[in-house]
Coordinates of N, CA and C and ligand atoms in Angstrom, one line a residue:
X1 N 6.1 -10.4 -19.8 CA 5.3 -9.7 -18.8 C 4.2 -10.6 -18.3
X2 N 4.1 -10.7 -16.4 CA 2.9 -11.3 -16.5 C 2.1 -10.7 -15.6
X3 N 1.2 -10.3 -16.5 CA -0.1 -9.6 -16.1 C -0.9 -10.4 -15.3
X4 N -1.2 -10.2 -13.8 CA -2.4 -11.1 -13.2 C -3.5 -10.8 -12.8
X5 N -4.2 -11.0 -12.7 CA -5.4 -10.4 -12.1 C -6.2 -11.5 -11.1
X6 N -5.9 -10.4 -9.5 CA -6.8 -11.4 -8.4 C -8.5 -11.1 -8.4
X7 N -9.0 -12.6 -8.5 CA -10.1 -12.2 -8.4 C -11.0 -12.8 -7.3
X8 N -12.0 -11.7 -6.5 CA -12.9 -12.7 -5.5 C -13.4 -11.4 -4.7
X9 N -14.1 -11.8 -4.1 CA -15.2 -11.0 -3.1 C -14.8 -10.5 -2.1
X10 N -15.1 -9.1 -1.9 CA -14.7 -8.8 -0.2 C -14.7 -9.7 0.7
X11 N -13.2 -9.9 1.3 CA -13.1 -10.6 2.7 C -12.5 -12.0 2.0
X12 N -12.3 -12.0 0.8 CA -11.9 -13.5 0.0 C -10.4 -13.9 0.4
X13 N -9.5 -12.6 0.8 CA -8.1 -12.3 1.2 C -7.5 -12.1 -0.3
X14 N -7.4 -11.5 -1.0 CA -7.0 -10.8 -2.1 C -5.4 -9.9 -1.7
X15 N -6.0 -9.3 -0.8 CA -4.8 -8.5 -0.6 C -3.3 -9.6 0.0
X16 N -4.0 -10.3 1.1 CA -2.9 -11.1 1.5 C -2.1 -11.9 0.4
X17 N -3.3 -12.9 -0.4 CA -2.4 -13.3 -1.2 C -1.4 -12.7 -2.4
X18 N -2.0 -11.3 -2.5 CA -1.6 -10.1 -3.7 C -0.2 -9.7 -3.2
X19 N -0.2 -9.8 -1.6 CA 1.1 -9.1 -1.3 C 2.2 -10.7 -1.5
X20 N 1.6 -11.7 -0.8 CA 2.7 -13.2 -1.3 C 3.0 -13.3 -2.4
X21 N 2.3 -12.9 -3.8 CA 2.4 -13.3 -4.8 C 3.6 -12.1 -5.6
X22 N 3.8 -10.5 -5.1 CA 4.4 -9.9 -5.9 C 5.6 -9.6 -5.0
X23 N 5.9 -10.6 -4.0 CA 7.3 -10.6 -3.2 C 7.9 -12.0 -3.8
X24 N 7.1 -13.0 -4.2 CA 7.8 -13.8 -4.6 C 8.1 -14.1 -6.4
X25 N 7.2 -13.1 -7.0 CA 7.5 -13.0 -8.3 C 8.6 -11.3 -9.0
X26 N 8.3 -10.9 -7.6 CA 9.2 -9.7 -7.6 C 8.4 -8.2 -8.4
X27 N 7.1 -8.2 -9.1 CA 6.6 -7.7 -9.8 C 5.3 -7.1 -8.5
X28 N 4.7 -5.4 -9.0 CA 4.6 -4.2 -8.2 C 2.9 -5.0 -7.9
X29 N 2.5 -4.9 -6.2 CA 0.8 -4.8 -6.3 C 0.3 -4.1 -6.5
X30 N -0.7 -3.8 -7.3 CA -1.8 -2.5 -7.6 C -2.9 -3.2 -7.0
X31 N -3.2 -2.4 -5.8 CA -4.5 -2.4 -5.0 C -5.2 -0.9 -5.1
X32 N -6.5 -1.3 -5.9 CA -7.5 -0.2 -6.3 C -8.0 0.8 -5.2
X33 N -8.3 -0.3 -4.4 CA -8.8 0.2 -3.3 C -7.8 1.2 -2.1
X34 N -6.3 0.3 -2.0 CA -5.2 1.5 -1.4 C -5.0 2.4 -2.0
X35 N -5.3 2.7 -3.3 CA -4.8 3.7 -4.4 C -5.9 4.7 -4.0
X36 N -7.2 4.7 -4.1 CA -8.1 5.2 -3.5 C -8.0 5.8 -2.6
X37 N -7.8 4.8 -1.0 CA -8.1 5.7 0.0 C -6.5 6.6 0.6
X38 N -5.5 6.2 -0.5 CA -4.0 6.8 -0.4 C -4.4 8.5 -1.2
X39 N -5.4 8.5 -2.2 CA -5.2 9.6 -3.0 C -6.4 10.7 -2.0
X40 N -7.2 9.8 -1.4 CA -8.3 10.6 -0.4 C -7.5 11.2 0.9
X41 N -6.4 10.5 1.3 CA -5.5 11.2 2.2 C -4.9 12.1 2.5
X42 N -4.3 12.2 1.1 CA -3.4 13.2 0.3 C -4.4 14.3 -0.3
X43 N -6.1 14.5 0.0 CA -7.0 15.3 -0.3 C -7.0 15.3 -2.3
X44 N -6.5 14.5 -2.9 CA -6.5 14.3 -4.7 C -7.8 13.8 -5.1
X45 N -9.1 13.5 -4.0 CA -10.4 13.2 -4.6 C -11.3 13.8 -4.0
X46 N -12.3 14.1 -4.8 CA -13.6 14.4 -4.7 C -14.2 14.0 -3.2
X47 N -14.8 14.8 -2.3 CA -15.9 13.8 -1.7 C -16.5 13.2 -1.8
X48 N -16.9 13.3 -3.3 CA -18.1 12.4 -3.4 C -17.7 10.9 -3.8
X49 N -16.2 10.6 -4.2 CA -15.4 9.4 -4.1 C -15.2 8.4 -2.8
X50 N -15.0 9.8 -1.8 CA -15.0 9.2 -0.4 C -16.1 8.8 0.2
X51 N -17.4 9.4 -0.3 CA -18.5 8.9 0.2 C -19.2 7.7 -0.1
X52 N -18.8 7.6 -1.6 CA -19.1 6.4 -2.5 C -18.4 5.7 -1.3
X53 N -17.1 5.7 -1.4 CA -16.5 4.4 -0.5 C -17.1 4.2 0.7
X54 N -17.2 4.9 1.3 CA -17.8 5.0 3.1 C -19.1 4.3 2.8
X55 N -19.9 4.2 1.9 CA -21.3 3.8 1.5 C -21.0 2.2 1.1
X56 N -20.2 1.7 0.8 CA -19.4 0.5 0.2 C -20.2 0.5 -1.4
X57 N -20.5 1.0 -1.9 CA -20.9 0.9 -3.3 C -19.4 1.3 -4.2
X58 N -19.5 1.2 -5.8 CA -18.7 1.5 -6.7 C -18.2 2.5 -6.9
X59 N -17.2 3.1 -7.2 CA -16.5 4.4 -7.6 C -16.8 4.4 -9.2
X60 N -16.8 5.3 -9.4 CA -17.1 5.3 -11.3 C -15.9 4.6 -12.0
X61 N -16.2 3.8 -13.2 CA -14.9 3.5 -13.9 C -14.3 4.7 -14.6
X62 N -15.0 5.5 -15.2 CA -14.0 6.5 -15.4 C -12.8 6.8 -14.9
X63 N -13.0 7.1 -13.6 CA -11.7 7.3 -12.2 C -11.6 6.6 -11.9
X64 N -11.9 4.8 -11.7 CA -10.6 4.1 -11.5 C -10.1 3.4 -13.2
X65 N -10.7 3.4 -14.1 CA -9.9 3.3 -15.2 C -8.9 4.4 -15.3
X66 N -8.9 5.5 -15.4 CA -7.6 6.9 -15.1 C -6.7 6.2 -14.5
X67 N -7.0 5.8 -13.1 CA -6.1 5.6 -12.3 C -5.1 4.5 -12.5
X68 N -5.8 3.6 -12.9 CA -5.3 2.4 -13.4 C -4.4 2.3 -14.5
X69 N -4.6 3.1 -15.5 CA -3.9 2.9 -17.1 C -2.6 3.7 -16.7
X70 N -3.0 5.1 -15.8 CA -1.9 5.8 -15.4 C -0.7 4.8 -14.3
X71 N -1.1 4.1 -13.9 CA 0.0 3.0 -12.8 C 0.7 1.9 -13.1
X72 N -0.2 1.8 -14.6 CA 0.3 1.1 -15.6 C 1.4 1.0 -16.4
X73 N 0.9 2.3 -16.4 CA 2.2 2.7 -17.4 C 3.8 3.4 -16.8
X74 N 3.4 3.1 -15.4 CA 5.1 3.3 -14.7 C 6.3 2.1 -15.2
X75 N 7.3 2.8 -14.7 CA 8.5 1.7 -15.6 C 8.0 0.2 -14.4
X76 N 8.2 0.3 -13.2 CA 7.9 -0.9 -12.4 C 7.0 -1.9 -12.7
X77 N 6.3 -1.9 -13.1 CA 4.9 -2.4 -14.2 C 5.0 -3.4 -15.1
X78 N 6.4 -3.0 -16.3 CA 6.9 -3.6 -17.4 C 7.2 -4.8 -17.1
X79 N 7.1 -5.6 -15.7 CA 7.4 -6.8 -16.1 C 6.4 -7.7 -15.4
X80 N 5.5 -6.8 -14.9 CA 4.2 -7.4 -15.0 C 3.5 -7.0 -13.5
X81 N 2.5 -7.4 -13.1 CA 1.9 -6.4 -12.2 C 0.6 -7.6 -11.5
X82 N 0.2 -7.3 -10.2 CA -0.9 -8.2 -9.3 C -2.0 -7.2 -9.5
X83 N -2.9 -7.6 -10.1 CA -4.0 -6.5 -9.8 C -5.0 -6.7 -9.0
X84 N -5.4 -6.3 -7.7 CA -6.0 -6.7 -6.6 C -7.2 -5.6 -6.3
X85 N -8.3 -6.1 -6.9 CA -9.6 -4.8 -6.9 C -9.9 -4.4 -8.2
X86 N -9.8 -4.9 -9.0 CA -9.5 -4.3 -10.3 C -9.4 -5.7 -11.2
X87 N -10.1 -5.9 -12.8 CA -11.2 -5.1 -13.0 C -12.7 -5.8 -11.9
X88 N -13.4 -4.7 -11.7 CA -14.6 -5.0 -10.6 C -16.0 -4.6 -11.7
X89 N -16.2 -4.4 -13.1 CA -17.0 -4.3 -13.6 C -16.4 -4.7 -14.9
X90 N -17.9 -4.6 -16.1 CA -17.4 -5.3 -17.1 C -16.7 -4.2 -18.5
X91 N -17.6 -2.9 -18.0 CA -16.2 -1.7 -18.6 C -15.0 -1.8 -18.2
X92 N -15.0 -2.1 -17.0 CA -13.4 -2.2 -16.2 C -12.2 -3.0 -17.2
X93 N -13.1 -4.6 -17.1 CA -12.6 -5.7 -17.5 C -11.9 -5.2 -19.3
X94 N -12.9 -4.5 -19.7 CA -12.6 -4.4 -21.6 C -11.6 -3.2 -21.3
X95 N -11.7 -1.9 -20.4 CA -10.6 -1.3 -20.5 C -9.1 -1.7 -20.4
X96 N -9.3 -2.9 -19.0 CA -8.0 -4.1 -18.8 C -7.6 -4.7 -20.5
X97 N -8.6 -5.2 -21.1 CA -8.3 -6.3 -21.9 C -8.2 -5.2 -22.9
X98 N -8.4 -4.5 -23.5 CA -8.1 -3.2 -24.6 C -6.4 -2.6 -24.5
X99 N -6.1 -2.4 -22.9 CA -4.7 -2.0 -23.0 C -3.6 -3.1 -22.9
X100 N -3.6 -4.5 -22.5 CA -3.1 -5.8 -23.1 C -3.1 -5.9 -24.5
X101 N -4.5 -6.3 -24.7 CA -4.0 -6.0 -26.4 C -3.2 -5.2 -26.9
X102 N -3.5 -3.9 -26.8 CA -2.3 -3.2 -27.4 C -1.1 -3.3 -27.3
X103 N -0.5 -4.1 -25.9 CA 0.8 -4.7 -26.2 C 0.9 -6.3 -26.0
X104 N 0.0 -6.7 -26.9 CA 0.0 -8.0 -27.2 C 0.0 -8.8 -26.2
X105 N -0.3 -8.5 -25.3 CA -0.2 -9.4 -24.1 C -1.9 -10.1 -23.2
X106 N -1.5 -10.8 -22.5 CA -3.4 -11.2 -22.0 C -2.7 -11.8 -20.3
X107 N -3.7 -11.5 -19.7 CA -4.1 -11.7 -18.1 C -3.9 -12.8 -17.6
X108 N -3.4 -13.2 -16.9 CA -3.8 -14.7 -15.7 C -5.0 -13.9 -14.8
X109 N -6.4 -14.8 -14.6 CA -7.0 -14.5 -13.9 C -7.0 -15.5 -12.7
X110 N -7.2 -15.3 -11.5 CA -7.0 -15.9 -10.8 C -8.1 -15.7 -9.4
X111 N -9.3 -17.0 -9.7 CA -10.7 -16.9 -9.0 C -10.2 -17.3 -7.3
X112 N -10.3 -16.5 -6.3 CA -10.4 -17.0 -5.0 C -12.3 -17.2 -4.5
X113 N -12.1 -18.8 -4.4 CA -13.5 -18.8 -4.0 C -13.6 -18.9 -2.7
X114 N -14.5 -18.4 -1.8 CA -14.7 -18.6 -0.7 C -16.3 -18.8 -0.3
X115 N -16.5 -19.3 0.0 CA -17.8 -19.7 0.9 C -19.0 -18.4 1.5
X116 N -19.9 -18.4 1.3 CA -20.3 -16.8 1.7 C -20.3 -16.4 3.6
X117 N -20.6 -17.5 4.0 CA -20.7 -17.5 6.1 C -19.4 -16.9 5.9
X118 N -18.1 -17.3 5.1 CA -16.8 -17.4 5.5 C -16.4 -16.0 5.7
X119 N -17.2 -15.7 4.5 CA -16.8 -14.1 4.2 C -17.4 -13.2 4.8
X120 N -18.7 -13.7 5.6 CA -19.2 -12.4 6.7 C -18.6 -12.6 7.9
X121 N -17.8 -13.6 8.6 CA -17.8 -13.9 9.7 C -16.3 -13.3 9.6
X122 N -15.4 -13.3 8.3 CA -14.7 -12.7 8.2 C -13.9 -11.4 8.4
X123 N -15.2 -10.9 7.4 CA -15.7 -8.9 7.4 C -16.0 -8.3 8.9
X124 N -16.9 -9.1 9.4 CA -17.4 -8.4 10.6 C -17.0 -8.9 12.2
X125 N -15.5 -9.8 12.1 CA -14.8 -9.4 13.0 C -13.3 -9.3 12.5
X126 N -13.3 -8.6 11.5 CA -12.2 -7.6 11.6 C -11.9 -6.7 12.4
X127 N -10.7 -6.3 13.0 CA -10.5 -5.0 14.1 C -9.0 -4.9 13.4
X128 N -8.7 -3.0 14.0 CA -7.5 -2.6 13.0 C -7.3 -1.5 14.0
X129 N -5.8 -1.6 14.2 CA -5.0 -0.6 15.0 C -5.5 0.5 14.4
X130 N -5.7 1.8 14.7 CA -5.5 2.4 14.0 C -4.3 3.6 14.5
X131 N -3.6 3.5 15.0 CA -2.1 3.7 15.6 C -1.6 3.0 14.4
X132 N -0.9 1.7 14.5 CA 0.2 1.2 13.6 C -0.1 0.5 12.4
X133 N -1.8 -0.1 12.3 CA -2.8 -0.1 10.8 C -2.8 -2.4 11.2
X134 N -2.3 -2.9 12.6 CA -2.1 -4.3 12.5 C -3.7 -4.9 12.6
X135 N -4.1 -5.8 11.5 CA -5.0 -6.5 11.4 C -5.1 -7.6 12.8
X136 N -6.3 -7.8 13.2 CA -6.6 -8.6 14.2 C -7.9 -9.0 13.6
X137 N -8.9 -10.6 13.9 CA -9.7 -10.8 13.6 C -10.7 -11.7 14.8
X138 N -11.7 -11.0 15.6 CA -11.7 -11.6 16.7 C -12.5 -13.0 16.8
X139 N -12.4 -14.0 15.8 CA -12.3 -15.3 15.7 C -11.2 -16.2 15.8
X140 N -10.4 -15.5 14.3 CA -9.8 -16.4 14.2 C -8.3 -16.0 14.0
X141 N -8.2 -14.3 14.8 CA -6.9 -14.4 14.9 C -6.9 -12.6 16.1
X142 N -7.2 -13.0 17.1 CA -7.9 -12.3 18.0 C -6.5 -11.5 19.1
X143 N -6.4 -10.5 19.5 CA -5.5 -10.0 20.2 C -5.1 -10.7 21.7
X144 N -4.4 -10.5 21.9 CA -3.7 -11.2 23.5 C -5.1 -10.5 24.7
X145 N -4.9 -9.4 24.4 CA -6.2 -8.8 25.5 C -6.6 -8.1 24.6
X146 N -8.3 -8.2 25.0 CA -9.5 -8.2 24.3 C -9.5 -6.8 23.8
X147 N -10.0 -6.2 22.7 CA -9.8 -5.2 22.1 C -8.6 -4.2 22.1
X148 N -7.4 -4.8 22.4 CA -6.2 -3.8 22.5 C -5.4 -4.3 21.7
X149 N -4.6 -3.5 20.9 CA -3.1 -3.8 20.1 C -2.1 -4.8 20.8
X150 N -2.0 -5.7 20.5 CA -0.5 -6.6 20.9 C 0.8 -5.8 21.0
X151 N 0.8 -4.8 19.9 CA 1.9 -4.1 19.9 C 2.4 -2.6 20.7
X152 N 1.2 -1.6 20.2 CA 1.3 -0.7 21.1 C 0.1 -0.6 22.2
X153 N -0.8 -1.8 22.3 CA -2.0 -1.5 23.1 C -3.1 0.0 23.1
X154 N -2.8 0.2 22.0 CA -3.9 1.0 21.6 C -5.4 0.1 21.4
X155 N -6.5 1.2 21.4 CA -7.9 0.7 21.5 C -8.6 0.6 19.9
X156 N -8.8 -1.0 19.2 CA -8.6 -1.5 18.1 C -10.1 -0.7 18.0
X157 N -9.7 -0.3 16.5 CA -11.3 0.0 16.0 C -11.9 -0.6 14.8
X158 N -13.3 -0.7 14.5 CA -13.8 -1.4 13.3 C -13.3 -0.6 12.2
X159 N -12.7 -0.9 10.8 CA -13.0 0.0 9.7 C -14.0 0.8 9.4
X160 N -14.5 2.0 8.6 CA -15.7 2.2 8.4 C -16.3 1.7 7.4
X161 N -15.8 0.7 6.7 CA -16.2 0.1 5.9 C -16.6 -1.3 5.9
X162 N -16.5 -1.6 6.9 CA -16.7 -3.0 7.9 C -17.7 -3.0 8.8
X163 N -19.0 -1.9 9.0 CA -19.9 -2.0 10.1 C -20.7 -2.9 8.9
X164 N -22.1 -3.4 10.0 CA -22.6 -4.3 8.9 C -23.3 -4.3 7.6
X165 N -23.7 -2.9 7.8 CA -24.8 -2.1 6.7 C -24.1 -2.1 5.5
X166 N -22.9 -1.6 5.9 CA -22.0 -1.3 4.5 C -20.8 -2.5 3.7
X167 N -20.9 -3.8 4.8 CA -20.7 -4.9 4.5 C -21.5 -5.9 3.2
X168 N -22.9 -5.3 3.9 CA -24.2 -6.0 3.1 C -24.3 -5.1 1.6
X169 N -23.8 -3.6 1.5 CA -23.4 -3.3 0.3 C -22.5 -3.6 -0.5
X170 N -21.1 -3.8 0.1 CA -20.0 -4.2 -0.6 C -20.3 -5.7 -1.1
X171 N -21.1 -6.6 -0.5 CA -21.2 -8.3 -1.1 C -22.2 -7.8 -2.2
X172 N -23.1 -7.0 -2.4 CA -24.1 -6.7 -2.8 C -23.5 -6.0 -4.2
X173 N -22.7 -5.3 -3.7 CA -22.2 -4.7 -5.3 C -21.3 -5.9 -5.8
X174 N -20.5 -6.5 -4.9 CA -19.7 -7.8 -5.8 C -20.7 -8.4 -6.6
X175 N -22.1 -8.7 -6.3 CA -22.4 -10.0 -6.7 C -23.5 -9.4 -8.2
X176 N -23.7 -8.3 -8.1 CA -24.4 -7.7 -9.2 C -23.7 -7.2 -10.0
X177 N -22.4 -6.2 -10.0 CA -21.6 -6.0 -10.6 C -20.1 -6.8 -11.0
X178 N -19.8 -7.5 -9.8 CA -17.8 -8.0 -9.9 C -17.9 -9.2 -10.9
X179 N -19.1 -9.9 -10.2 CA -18.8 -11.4 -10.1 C -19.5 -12.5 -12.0
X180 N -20.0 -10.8 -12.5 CA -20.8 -11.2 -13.9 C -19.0 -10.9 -14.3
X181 N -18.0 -10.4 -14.2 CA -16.7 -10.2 -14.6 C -16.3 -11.5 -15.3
X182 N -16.4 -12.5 -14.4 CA -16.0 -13.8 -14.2 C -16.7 -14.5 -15.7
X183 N -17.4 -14.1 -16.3 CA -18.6 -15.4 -17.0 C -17.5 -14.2 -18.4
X184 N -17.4 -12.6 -18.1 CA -17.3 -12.2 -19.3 C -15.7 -12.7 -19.6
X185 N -14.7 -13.1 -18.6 CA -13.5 -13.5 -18.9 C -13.6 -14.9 -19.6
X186 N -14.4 -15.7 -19.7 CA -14.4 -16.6 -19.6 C -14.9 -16.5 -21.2
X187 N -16.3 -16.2 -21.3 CA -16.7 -15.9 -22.8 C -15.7 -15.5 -23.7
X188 N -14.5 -14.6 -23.6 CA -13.5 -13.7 -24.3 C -12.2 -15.0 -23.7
X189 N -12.6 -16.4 -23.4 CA -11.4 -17.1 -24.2 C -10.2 -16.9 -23.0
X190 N -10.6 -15.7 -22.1 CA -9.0 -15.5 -21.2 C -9.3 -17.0 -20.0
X191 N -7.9 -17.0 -19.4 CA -7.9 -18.3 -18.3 C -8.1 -17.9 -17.3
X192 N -9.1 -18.6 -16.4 CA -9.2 -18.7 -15.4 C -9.0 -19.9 -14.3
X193 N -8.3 -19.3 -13.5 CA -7.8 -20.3 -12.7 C -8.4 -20.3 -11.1
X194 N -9.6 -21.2 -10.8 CA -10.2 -21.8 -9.6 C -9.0 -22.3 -8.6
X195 N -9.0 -21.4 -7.4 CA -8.5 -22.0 -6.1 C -9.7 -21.7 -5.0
X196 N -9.7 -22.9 -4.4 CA -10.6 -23.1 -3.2 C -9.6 -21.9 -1.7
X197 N -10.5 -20.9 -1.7 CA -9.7 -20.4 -0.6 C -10.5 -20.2 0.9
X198 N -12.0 -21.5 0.7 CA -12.3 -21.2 2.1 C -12.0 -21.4 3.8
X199 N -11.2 -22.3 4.0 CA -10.9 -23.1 5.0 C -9.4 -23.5 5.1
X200 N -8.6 -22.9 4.6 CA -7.3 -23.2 4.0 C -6.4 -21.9 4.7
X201 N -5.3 -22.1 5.6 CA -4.3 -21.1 6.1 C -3.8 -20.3 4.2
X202 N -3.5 -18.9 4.6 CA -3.1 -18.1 3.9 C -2.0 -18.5 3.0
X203 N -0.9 -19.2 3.9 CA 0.2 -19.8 3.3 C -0.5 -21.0 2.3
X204 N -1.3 -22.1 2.6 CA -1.8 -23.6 1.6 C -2.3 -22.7 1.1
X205 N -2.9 -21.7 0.8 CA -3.8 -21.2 -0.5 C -2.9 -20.4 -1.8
X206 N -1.2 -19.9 -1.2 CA -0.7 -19.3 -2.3 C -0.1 -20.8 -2.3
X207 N 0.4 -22.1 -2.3 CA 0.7 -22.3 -2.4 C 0.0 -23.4 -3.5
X208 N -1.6 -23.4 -3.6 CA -2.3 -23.6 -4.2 C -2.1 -22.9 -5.2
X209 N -2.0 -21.8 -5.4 CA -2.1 -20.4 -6.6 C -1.0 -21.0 -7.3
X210 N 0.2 -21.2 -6.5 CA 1.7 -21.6 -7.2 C 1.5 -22.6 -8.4
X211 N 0.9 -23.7 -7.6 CA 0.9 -24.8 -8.3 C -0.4 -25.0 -9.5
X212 N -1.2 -24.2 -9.1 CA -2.2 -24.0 -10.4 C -1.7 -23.6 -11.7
X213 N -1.0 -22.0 -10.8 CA -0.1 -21.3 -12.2 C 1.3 -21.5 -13.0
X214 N 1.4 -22.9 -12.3 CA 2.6 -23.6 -12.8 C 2.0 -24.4 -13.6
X215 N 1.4 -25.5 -13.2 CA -0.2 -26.4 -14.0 C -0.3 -25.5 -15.5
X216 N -0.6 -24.5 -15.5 CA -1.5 -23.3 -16.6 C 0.1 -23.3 -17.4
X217 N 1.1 -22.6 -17.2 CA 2.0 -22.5 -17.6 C 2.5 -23.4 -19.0
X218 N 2.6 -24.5 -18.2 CA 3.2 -26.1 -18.3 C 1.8 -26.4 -19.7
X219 N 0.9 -26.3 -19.4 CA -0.7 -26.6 -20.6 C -0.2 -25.6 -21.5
X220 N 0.2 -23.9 -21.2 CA 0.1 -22.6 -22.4 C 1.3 -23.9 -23.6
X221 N 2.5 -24.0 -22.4 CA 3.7 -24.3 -23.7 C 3.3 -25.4 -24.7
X222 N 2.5 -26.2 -24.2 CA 2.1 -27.3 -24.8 C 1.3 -27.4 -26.1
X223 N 0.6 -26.0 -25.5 CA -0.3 -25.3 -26.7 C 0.2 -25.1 -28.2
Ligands
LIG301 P1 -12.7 -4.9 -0.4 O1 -12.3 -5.7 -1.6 O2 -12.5 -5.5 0.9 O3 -14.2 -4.4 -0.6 P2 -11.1 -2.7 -1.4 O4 -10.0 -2.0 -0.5 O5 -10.6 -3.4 -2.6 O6 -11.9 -3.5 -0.3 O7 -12.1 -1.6 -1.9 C1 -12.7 -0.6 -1.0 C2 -13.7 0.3 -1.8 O8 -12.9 1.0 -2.8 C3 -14.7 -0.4 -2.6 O9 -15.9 -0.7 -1.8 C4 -15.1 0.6 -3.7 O10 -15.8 1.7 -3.2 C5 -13.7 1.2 -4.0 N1 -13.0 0.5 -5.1 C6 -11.9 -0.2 -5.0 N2 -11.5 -0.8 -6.2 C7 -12.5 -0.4 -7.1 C8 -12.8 -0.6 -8.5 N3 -11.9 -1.3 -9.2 N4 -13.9 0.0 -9.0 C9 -14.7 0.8 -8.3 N5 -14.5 1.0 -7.0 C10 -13.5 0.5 -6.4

């Protein structure tokens, strides 16, 4: 089983590399955050979940621990799983490391560092269909004509979790809450594996991940 866990800050691209990593290892992404705003769709949460999110602050671990042990434990899982959002606190982290133990197993963590300009300049020109959901970024990966869909030319909107206010919360809870994650993996003995992902196409940065977590591998057997 390999359990991984992506880690890094809003706008770090977590998702992107989450989705490269569990097409080429064949094993299911668990994104916290889609699971979230999939279950607020489907009306399965509270308002006060959805507002938490809309506010960019934390959801309780209670409910995303629930959520998480229960997606866990699907058969698709058993041969190991990307966790992308997750653990984001340090109850999070010991409820992760509590149900490994139980089946003897332990985490690849995997640090995406990015630069902080990188990550606002990131966040706050995001634009997103909201017709067919296609990411555009009006820097550094900007539509054919200026605020419209390339595909259906629909009128691109900001996320609502992308205006600036709630940007300055989301870095703000990473760095008081996510990022003390990092010192406690590290204390508790698990591996962490540093990739530089500020300045680097999407592709050189899993290709980075590859070769790190081949690197780690190659060191475990040696062990
Ligand atoms: P990003 O990483 O860009 O902030 P996500 O889609 O991962 O976006 O998360 C969006 C929101 O969902 C977060 O701001 C938070 O409110 C909630 N969320 C997602 N994962 C967790 C988690 N593990 N613990 C608590 N809240 C979470």
């Amino acid at each position: 089983m390999k359990p991984i866990v992506l880690f890094g800050s809003p706008g770090s691209g977590k998702g992107t590399q989450a989705k490269m990593l569990t097409e080429c290892l064949g094993i299911p992404h668990i994104s916290t955050g889609d699971m979230l705003r999939d279950r607020i769709r489907h009306g399965e949460h509270l308002e006060k979940v959805e507002a938490t999110m809309h506010s960019g602050a934390l959801v309780s671990d209670d409910v995303v621990n629930a959520m998480v042990r229960e997606r866990l434990s699907l058969a698709d899982a058993a041969r190991g799983f990307v966790l992308d959002g997750y653990p984001r606190t340090q109850p999070q982290a010991e409820h992760l490391c509590a149900w490994l133990d139980g089946r003897g197993k332990r985490e690849v963590v995997i640090h995406l560092a990015v630069d902080y300009n990188i990550i606002i300049a990131r966040l706050t020109g995001r634009r997103q269909c909201p017709h067919c959901g296609t990411l555009y970024n009006v820097a550094s990966h900007p539509p054919r004509v200026d605020g419209l869909c390339d595909l259906d030319g629909e009128k691109l909107v900001i996320r609502e979790d992308d205006s600036e206010p709630v940007i300055r919360e989301r870095l703000d809870a990473y760095e008081r809450q996510t990022r003390p994650v990092l010192e406690y993996y590290r204390t508790a003995g698990r591996r962490v594996i540093e990739v530089d992902a500020s300045d680097h196409p999407p592709e050189m940065v899993f290709q980075e991940i590859r070769q790190a977590m081949e690197a780690d591998d190659r060191s475990k057997d040696r062990r």
